[in-house]
Amino acid sequence: MNKWVYIFSKEITDGEAKMKDLLGGKGANLAEMSKLSLPVPPGFTITTDVCNQFYKNNKKFPDDLEEQVNNAINQIEDLVENRFGSNDNPLLVSVRSGARSSMPGMLDTVLNLGLNDKTVEGLAKKTGDERFAYDSYRRFIQMYSDVVLNIEHHYFEDILEDFKVVNDYLLDTDLKGDDWKKIVNLFKDEVLNMTGTEFPQDVNEQLWGSISAVFLSWQNNRAVTYRKLNDIPDHWGTAVNIQAMVFGNLDDNSATGVAFTRNPSNGDKKFYGEFLINAQGEDVVAGIRTPQNITEEARLEAHSDSISLENLMPEIYENLIKLANKLESHYLDMQDIEFTIQQGKLWILQTRSGKRTTHAAIKIAVDMYEEGFISKEIAISRVDPNSLDQLLHPTIDQESEIEVIAKGLPASPGAASGKIVFNADDAEKASNEGEKVILTRIETSPEDIHGMHAAQGILTTRGGMTSHAAVVARGMGRPCISGAGSLRIDYETETIFVGNKEFKAGDIITIDGTTGSIINGEVKMKKPDLSGDFQKMMKWADQIRKLKIRANAETKVDATVAKSFGAEGIGLCRTEHMFFEEGRINSVREMILAKDEKDRRSALSKLLPMQKNDFIDLFKVMGDLPVTIRLLDPPLHEFLPHEEADFEEVASSLNIKIDDLKQRVSELVETNPMLGHRGCRLAITYPEIPEMQAKAIFEASVEIFQKFNQIVTPEIMVPLISSKKELQIVKDIIDQAATEIIQKTGVNLNYTVGTMIELPRAALRSAEIAEIADFFSFGTNDLTQTTFGISRDDASKFLQEYVDKNIIEKDPFVSLDIEGVGELIEISTIRGRSVNQKIKLGICGEHGGDPNSIAFCASNNLDYVSCSPYRVPIARLAAAQAEVEERKKRSE
Amino acid sequence: MNKWVYIFSKEITDGEAKMKDLLGGKGANLAEMSKLSLPVPPGFTITTDVCNQFYKNNKKFPDDLEEQVNNAINQIEDLVENRFGSNDNPLLVSVRSGARSSMPGMLDTVLNLGLNDKTVEGLAKKTGDERFAYDSYRRFIQMYSDVVLNIEHHYFEDILEDFKVVNDYLLDTDLKGDDWKKIVNLFKDEVLNMTGTEFPQDVNEQLWGSISAVFLSWQNNRAVTYRKLNDIPDHWGTAVNIQAMVFGNLDDNSATGVAFTRNPSNGDKKFYGEFLINAQGEDVVAGIRTPQNITEEARLEAHSDSISLENLMPEIYENLIKLANKLESHYLDMQDIEFTIQQGKLWILQTRSGKRTTHAAIKIAVDMYEEGFISKEIAISRVDPNSLDQLLHPTIDQESEIEVIAKGLPASPGAASGKIVFNADDAEKASNEGEKVILTRIETSPEDIHGMHAAQGILTTRGGMTSHAAVVARGMGRPCISGAGSLRIDYETETIFVGNKEFKAGDIITIDGTTGSIINGEVKMKKPDLSGDFQKMMKWADQIRKLKIRANAETKVDATVAKSFGAEGIGLCRTEHMFFEEGRINSVREMILAKDEKDRRSALSKLLPMQKNDFIDLFKVMGDLPVTIRLLDPPLHEFLPHEEADFEEVASSLNIKIDDLKQRVSELVETNPMLGHRGCRLAITYPEIPEMQAKAIFEASVEIFQKFNQIVTPEIMVPLISSKKELQIVKDIIDQAATEIIQKTGVNLNYTVGTMIELPRAALRSAEIAEIADFFSFGTNDLTQTTFGISRDDASKFLQEYVDKNIIEKDPFVSLDIEGVGELIEISTIRGRSVNQKIKLGICGEHGGDPNSIAFCASNNLDYVSCSPYRVPIARLAAAQAEVEERKKRSE
């Protein structure tokens, strides 16, 4: 026989805190508290297994469930000496959901179950309080109807409001027992009216209706959405907790409240909470009455006139503090506790780890370590790495009044204000004149990079979370809102149309990349405060983690930011970003338009000193930290203009015929540029390009040595390799350049040559490739594109539907697809190391800053991950957490 | 000690025919013939290992090679009782290359080695023939200088011609001994003049110079090119054969010749060959004198006045026939024999399997089986499957005079004549009026398919061997020349410009897709003759092979062709091809331009009856053979116009605004359409499309059953799957459609649902996918694109350079990349079968008709390959050969 039902009570308790998977968080904690002899009303939990059986079996319950539930009800009846459905001494129960992980407000709850036209009389008699009994009954009808019968709340609220108006009552508390009796009748009529059947009087029908409803609520839309947003798998299911009711609304010696063992907002070690006299739990949540402070200190701070629990019921308060401390030191984490006081007796209804802000999470974890409660390993695991993002960027001061004019996708966090500009050149010009600007485009392309750099923030009306604008902005740490579809941009008149408003170039707007809000005018900002606790926690993370964290960066500025955030090197310097800068794009174009190798070499020789200086800048910032430099990767047409308007300008600045330019552009256009003439394929067909780049790297190394006596070890990375021979050819060019420069300068050079693994074939052929590669860097962006056969630029047309239809759990460009792309990385790692034990392995690309992907890298023993500068702290913490998980696995 | 040198002679022979890898073809056969006691001049072979050592070791020979060569020379001296370098009795030798596989004319040879100013006197004395001795010496100087000293032939030929003019000689045979002596001096002066050193007199210097030169010739340009064209790996290397000279040019009782045991041109079982009296081997090749026939029959047929060997030297002739028969029945294949008659004695210098035409290859193989010499397995292995292509298409009559106006790429074999038309609609119109046309385009796109069908042949000025035109034409069996870059097409004036010629619409041209020649006017053609021997061989192939052969076909015509060529089903019916046909493309466009699902369904309902009729046509042709139908695959924008000129026409025929059309086109445009919104992604976002297609398939099945009482089992194939969930969603749609039609009609339906495996992720996740798939069809075109990250449409920009630089051996879109793509197929096969033993596995795409790829499929035990109808016979033969190879492997 399967055990579907687990009792909890002072006397008998089947479960414990460890059994969260089976009993859900609430159920497990109720069991644990019962074992700890805390004053918990007795009850039982129907397991999450039943939920899964229910859905597997066409929404039918296991055959033997009913018997087990009836037995459990009997045991509760014995414990509280009431009878379920008894007219004299009725047992009332609550029916609540409880999944493995807390899903606040997402699942349904029914209170006061067990009331009907007869038992309500029994309750009235027993408590001597008709008002209370009928108020409880009407609450039950309202909740049951909402949850089980799908009659929305507002129907009942309307009845109640009408009744109050007719009878000239102001507050609910003005209603007497008789009034509630009338309300009950009106409510029951409404149910009959809406459903065609009487409100159920059979308490068992009520019970099973509610159990079904809670299980069904696991698949309601909000729950499904919440799970998706919070990475909770479908198959976890929810448990159902059925518990004897206690009443905070019996009289003025009763109350209900919520308390936190520490302040969830700032993390201060101060007991914190709110309560309502003579109320049921949902009244606190509903916000009809203003709750009172629990502690006197909080009351004073809030300048509240309502008495604190500390002063109102000092004994109960002491007891609550004692129990709360017991729970915190038992669970070793800040607790969020629900309690009810029934006629002077304190009951604990729930405890769980409390939700908290990132700021509080860090402070609580650091404090609890320093108080000796938890280890560093646990402390660093208490903070969601992704949440650090909030701390690293300026944020909008919550106090300020703002006018949100539209919403877009929160593509890159942080907030910024500035004048609207509509193109990259204007952005750069204004920035040079000291203006702050928001670059506002329909969409961005590589040609806009200098403008994105110059701007405070980027706003686009097209494109998703992985559009060009979003990816580049995140890399630069610029706030960005993408895909703000309700805005229409007219480039000609330099106007944004939104609703019936218009904004012109030069008007000031504010964008909040953390929320996606576009705000009229300038807004007050709060600067990031990376306080002592933050630094402490980061230091612990650094002590624990094994993965090195590097950053993707090309400029002095980005490299400096990355280093200040703790980057231990540059894992990806995309040299093509350097090609787009003003003053050199023309030389790049000359090189592309060259008719033969000679002309190409002449254009390249103009680029060489510029590239060299780029590398000198980077090397100076990074000191002896490693710098991985990727050779030119994108197809050449990305550097040429594509719009009619630009042809003329470019042709004249290059002093060539417009038709020749168009001709060359059309020759270079590709059907699938992602799979085209790019990466090492460029290096192989135009060997003079990698030759120039290698020379620039080596000449920079020599100069750094000669001027600063500093030895750098650049790691030169060849992109888009699919075979050993390709790498060999490009490596030979690099080695040749090195030999020449060593001979010319007499300075010895330290460098390594490695490759991106970003094509499935490269992953499969890793054993061969590793014979001549010093390192592999998994280019997970392109590897995801080729493994799935999905173009990141085009995926928006169907990827969201894929997530919605549960075909994929997450956008694979955001979180690594471990089953597919991950297997290729594993294969490559194993094969690469099998022939070259010293090979250095890392990943670069968007996934380098994603905690799940970092955990995958840690479990595969990669050497490093490389991410955007602003994600370095996130990666440091995630890597430490991954190492803690790895240690757990190893010790299992 | 390594054995580098293998002696062959009547007395001692180290090698044998089996040792081709080590001794090369020539060396192994010389050893074998020596063992058979055939009259072979003694000699020795330096192994291919030495060649590899030579290149590995910076072009130095192994240390102990010299000693082994000297010993071998000594043994030869003893056997022929001459001495190398002796002034009285000099041993002369030939030095010839000999690789594992014959590479005619690609490697170098030196004859008469051992002659110098002194030994030539000895030779003159010994033979009593000064003319012969000095003629031999001057030949040696000429060959040695060419091969070893890099002085081209023509310098010496000029000297000889001048001498003849000055002395009033007409023929070489007019020169006396004294004349040759003078020539020798002139030749030596030329050598001194060109190189600054005397012609070497040391016979050992001569010998090692020649050995080095032969090894070096392995890497000369023609050899490298030849190997590439013939799939001969670099690492095979060549052997060097050093053999005592015999002389066919000693007197009129001497001769030299070449003989075939059967006719290499038509395969007739008739001894066939040519010889020259008083000549050395190269005279036959040089073509200065016209060789005489060996047999009297051949002489009569050729109306030659020169006496046949049969009549001239009847005894030698009889002996030659006897030896030739001995060799053929020893080697069990038609032999190509080189012989020399020295003063009435017959010597055999070489034997090898003779090259032959495809026609002859089939006839000889069939005859030899019927004569009891060889098994069916060996017979079918004697024909290169690719060569069958020549037999299946009309060819240009070799006798006719033709004017080639330009050359392009031989993109699809066969020849065709017709009037020039410049667009698909004109092609269709003319074809309907009974005209034969050649569709002439800059390039083709899917919109041109109806015109390609209507045309006799297709000519494009852009695009490579895997361009749209090439791929589609091969699929249809239409001759095609692509990338004819020297033609310029002006669509406006409907003119082709080529050189200073112009061709207008309506002018007749002929294209030869087998050679790439574009020919002025109409040309006489020869129709394919698939004779009795061809059919016999195909039948044997069918008996032997295990792989089933299917065809890729959509139309009744293609399916009929495929069936006539022996296809055992349709492995790929690309339903989108049906969408392009006139009369329905408008409904397709309506469907794409629909604003919502309702409009889309309305457009689809117009398509349904058309698709249904397509399937009825196919089912009728294929009878009970399986038909695999792939659901709509390409991105929708492929069905919309892209050129300004077309927008207006399409907009008006659809009765919509041109701007709306442009808007929709721009919405649908993709950056990388290959990786975009296509395949099952379309089916998932627009489920009404697969629903319509499934209904069309099932309604067709029902009608076929009701009208003809024939049960068809369509195999419905879902493209571009990357996960099980995708397949599940589309399969559910298909199953739902089936259920509805079964309910509606009461007719039961047989069908299976499977998937393309054409993405790396699908290959990796095959275990899951196979749980719900009835079959996998490896879409090797797309799988190659994604595994390599190479777009087939853009590859022409670098792929040829990759082949030239030896980065890849062959275009992976032509011959399957076994190391990369192949491993994914293996992984998928293993994982798929691990959960679903009954799963049917096949490949479709270009590789299905490539013998190497077919061999790979056979070795992985796939169930079938599917290829273009015209490649079905090739695939049948290749599959049989693969099975023979597999049996060999199994028995090893």
PDB file of C-alpha atoms in Angstrom, chain A residues 666-678 680-681 684-687 720 722-723 725-726 729 759-762 764-765 768 785-794 797-798 801-802 805-809 817 819-821 823-824 827 831, chain B residues 666-678 680-681 684-687 720 722-723 725-726 729 759-762 764-765 768 785-794 797-798 801-802 805-809 817 819-821 823-824 827 831:
ATOM      1  CA  SER A 666      26.370  42.597 -53.658  1.00  0.00           C
ATOM      2  CA  GLU A 667      29.252  40.182 -54.237  1.00  0.00           C
ATOM      3  CA  LEU A 668      29.754  39.828 -50.513  1.00  0.00           C
ATOM      4  CA  VAL A 669      26.101  39.490 -49.549  1.00  0.00           C
ATOM      5  CA  GLU A 670      25.357  36.049 -48.190  1.00  0.00           C
ATOM      6  CA  THR A 671      22.211  33.991 -47.944  1.00  0.00           C
ATOM      7  CA  ASN A 672      23.112  32.750 -44.468  1.00  0.00           C
ATOM      8  CA  PRO A 673      25.900  34.978 -43.175  1.00  0.00           C
ATOM      9  CA  MET A 674      26.033  33.067 -39.897  1.00  0.00           C
ATOM     10  CA  LEU A 675      27.158  30.020 -41.889  1.00  0.00           C
ATOM     11  CA  GLY A 676      29.165  31.951 -44.426  1.00  0.00           C
ATOM     12  CA  HIS A 677      32.581  33.264 -45.256  1.00  0.00           C
ATOM     13  CA  ARG A 678      33.711  34.254 -41.776  1.00  0.00           C
ATOM     14  CA  CYS A 680      38.987  31.184 -39.833  1.00  0.00           C
ATOM     15  CA  ARG A 681      37.600  30.920 -43.357  1.00  0.00           C
ATOM     16  CA  ILE A 684      42.501  31.131 -44.784  1.00  0.00           C
ATOM     17  CA  THR A 685      41.352  32.949 -47.904  1.00  0.00           C
ATOM     18  CA  TYR A 686      42.962  36.262 -46.892  1.00  0.00           C
ATOM     19  CA  PRO A 687      46.032  35.170 -44.873  1.00  0.00           C
ATOM     20  CA  LEU A 720      34.995  28.923 -36.380  1.00  0.00           C
ATOM     21  CA  SER A 722      35.928  22.746 -37.962  1.00  0.00           C
ATOM     22  CA  SER A 723      39.117  20.739 -38.462  1.00  0.00           C
ATOM     23  CA  LYS A 725      44.006  21.520 -40.727  1.00  0.00           C
ATOM     24  CA  GLU A 726      42.271  24.874 -40.609  1.00  0.00           C
ATOM     25  CA  ILE A 729      47.163  26.848 -41.372  1.00  0.00           C
ATOM     26  CA  LEU A 759      30.718  24.136 -34.443  1.00  0.00           C
ATOM     27  CA  PRO A 760      29.452  20.613 -33.784  1.00  0.00           C
ATOM     28  CA  ARG A 761      32.173  19.247 -36.029  1.00  0.00           C
ATOM     29  CA  ALA A 762      34.878  20.946 -33.995  1.00  0.00           C
ATOM     30  CA  LEU A 764      33.486  15.947 -32.451  1.00  0.00           C
ATOM     31  CA  ARG A 765      37.017  16.336 -33.876  1.00  0.00           C
ATOM     32  CA  GLU A 768      42.709  15.931 -33.385  1.00  0.00           C
ATOM     33  CA  GLN A 785      22.896  28.140 -33.196  1.00  0.00           C
ATOM     34  CA  THR A 786      24.425  25.261 -35.125  1.00  0.00           C
ATOM     35  CA  THR A 787      23.425  22.461 -32.754  1.00  0.00           C
ATOM     36  CA  PHE A 788      19.787  23.554 -32.802  1.00  0.00           C
ATOM     37  CA  GLY A 789      19.909  24.921 -36.329  1.00  0.00           C
ATOM     38  CA  ILE A 790      18.420  28.135 -34.987  1.00  0.00           C
ATOM     39  CA  SER A 791      19.556  31.594 -35.984  1.00  0.00           C
ATOM     40  CA  ARG A 792      19.588  33.843 -32.956  1.00  0.00           C
ATOM     41  CA  ASP A 793      18.598  36.754 -35.136  1.00  0.00           C
ATOM     42  CA  ASP A 794      15.502  35.005 -36.416  1.00  0.00           C
ATOM     43  CA  LYS A 797       9.518  34.452 -34.544  1.00  0.00           C
ATOM     44  CA  PHE A 798       9.007  31.133 -32.808  1.00  0.00           C
ATOM     45  CA  GLU A 801       6.027  30.068 -28.590  1.00  0.00           C
ATOM     46  CA  TYR A 802       8.434  27.202 -27.936  1.00  0.00           C
ATOM     47  CA  LYS A 805       4.306  25.448 -25.330  1.00  0.00           C
ATOM     48  CA  ASN A 806       6.891  23.886 -23.039  1.00  0.00           C
ATOM     49  CA  ILE A 807       8.909  22.542 -25.963  1.00  0.00           C
ATOM     50  CA  ILE A 808      11.996  24.040 -24.428  1.00  0.00           C
ATOM     51  CA  GLU A 809      12.292  25.054 -20.798  1.00  0.00           C
ATOM     52  CA  ASP A 817      21.002  23.593 -23.430  1.00  0.00           C
ATOM     53  CA  GLU A 819      21.153  17.958 -23.128  1.00  0.00           C
ATOM     54  CA  GLY A 820      22.290  18.923 -26.611  1.00  0.00           C
ATOM     55  CA  VAL A 821      24.904  21.661 -26.667  1.00  0.00           C
ATOM     56  CA  GLU A 823      26.789  16.962 -24.597  1.00  0.00           C
ATOM     57  CA  LEU A 824      28.931  18.381 -27.368  1.00  0.00           C
ATOM     58  CA  ILE A 827      32.474  15.211 -25.780  1.00  0.00           C
ATOM     59  CA  ARG A 831      38.431  14.114 -26.339  1.00  0.00           C
TER      60      ARG A 831
ATOM     61  CA  SER B 666       9.797  42.419 -44.968  1.00  0.00           C
ATOM     62  CA  GLU B 667       8.330  40.870 -41.818  1.00  0.00           C
ATOM     63  CA  LEU B 668       9.156  37.417 -43.075  1.00  0.00           C
ATOM     64  CA  VAL B 669      12.666  38.168 -44.314  1.00  0.00           C
ATOM     65  CA  GLU B 670      15.269  36.360 -42.254  1.00  0.00           C
ATOM     66  CA  THR B 671      18.921  36.981 -41.573  1.00  0.00           C
ATOM     67  CA  ASN B 672      19.749  33.290 -41.829  1.00  0.00           C
ATOM     68  CA  PRO B 673      16.784  31.581 -43.451  1.00  0.00           C
ATOM     69  CA  MET B 674      18.519  28.220 -43.297  1.00  0.00           C
ATOM     70  CA  LEU B 675      18.358  28.471 -39.507  1.00  0.00           C
ATOM     71  CA  GLY B 676      15.047  30.264 -39.386  1.00  0.00           C
ATOM     72  CA  HIS B 677      11.346  29.798 -39.106  1.00  0.00           C
ATOM     73  CA  ARG B 678      10.958  26.650 -41.162  1.00  0.00           C
ATOM     74  CA  CYS B 680       8.512  21.719 -37.894  1.00  0.00           C
ATOM     75  CA  ARG B 681       8.757  25.241 -36.505  1.00  0.00           C
ATOM     76  CA  ILE B 684       4.122  24.271 -34.571  1.00  0.00           C
ATOM     77  CA  THR B 685       3.339  27.953 -35.038  1.00  0.00           C
ATOM     78  CA  TYR B 686       0.776  27.323 -37.794  1.00  0.00           C
ATOM     79  CA  PRO B 687      -0.702  23.920 -36.891  1.00  0.00           C
ATOM     80  CA  LEU B 720      13.918  19.965 -38.751  1.00  0.00           C
ATOM     81  CA  SER B 722      15.486  19.060 -32.558  1.00  0.00           C
ATOM     82  CA  SER B 723      13.572  17.454 -29.705  1.00  0.00           C
ATOM     83  CA  LYS B 725       8.432  17.372 -27.887  1.00  0.00           C
ATOM     84  CA  GLU B 726       8.416  19.032 -31.270  1.00  0.00           C
ATOM     85  CA  ILE B 729       3.168  18.027 -31.142  1.00  0.00           C
ATOM     86  CA  LEU B 759      20.272  18.879 -36.864  1.00  0.00           C
ATOM     87  CA  PRO B 760      23.127  17.873 -34.574  1.00  0.00           C
ATOM     88  CA  ARG B 761      20.811  18.127 -31.597  1.00  0.00           C
ATOM     89  CA  ALA B 762      18.361  15.684 -33.162  1.00  0.00           C
ATOM     90  CA  LEU B 764      22.262  13.550 -30.063  1.00  0.00           C
ATOM     91  CA  ARG B 765      18.707  13.258 -28.694  1.00  0.00           C
ATOM     92  CA  GLU B 768      14.246  10.139 -26.893  1.00  0.00           C
ATOM     93  CA  GLN B 785      25.381  22.553 -43.115  1.00  0.00           C
ATOM     94  CA  THR B 786      24.832  22.642 -39.376  1.00  0.00           C
ATOM     95  CA  THR B 787      27.646  20.292 -38.389  1.00  0.00           C
ATOM     96  CA  PHE B 788      30.196  22.289 -40.358  1.00  0.00           C
ATOM     97  CA  GLY B 789      28.434  25.619 -39.883  1.00  0.00           C
ATOM     98  CA  ILE B 790      28.616  26.086 -43.631  1.00  0.00           C
ATOM     99  CA  SER B 791      25.788  27.430 -45.741  1.00  0.00           C
ATOM    100  CA  ARG B 792      25.617  25.536 -48.991  1.00  0.00           C
ATOM    101  CA  ASP B 793      24.485  28.662 -50.765  1.00  0.00           C
ATOM    102  CA  ASP B 794      27.496  30.645 -49.632  1.00  0.00           C
ATOM    103  CA  LYS B 797      33.328  31.607 -51.773  1.00  0.00           C
ATOM    104  CA  PHE B 798      35.795  29.425 -49.914  1.00  0.00           C
ATOM    105  CA  GLU B 801      40.029  26.919 -51.799  1.00  0.00           C
ATOM    106  CA  TYR B 802      39.523  24.441 -48.976  1.00  0.00           C
ATOM    107  CA  LYS B 805      44.564  23.612 -49.908  1.00  0.00           C
ATOM    108  CA  ASN B 806      43.787  20.062 -48.874  1.00  0.00           C
ATOM    109  CA  ILE B 807      41.836  21.219 -45.813  1.00  0.00           C
ATOM    110  CA  ILE B 808      39.012  18.956 -46.856  1.00  0.00           C
ATOM    111  CA  GLU B 809      39.370  16.070 -49.252  1.00  0.00           C
ATOM    112  CA  ASP B 817      31.945  13.881 -44.270  1.00  0.00           C
ATOM    113  CA  GLU B 819      34.463  11.910 -39.626  1.00  0.00           C
ATOM    114  CA  GLY B 820      32.034  14.607 -38.529  1.00  0.00           C
ATOM    115  CA  VAL B 821      28.579  14.257 -40.027  1.00  0.00           C
ATOM    116  CA  GLU B 823      29.759  10.290 -36.456  1.00  0.00           C
ATOM    117  CA  LEU B 824      26.478  12.056 -35.764  1.00  0.00           C
ATOM    118  CA  ILE B 827      25.415   8.185 -32.770  1.00  0.00           C
ATOM    119  CA  ARG B 831      20.766   5.626 -29.836  1.00  0.00           C
TER     120      ARG B 831
END
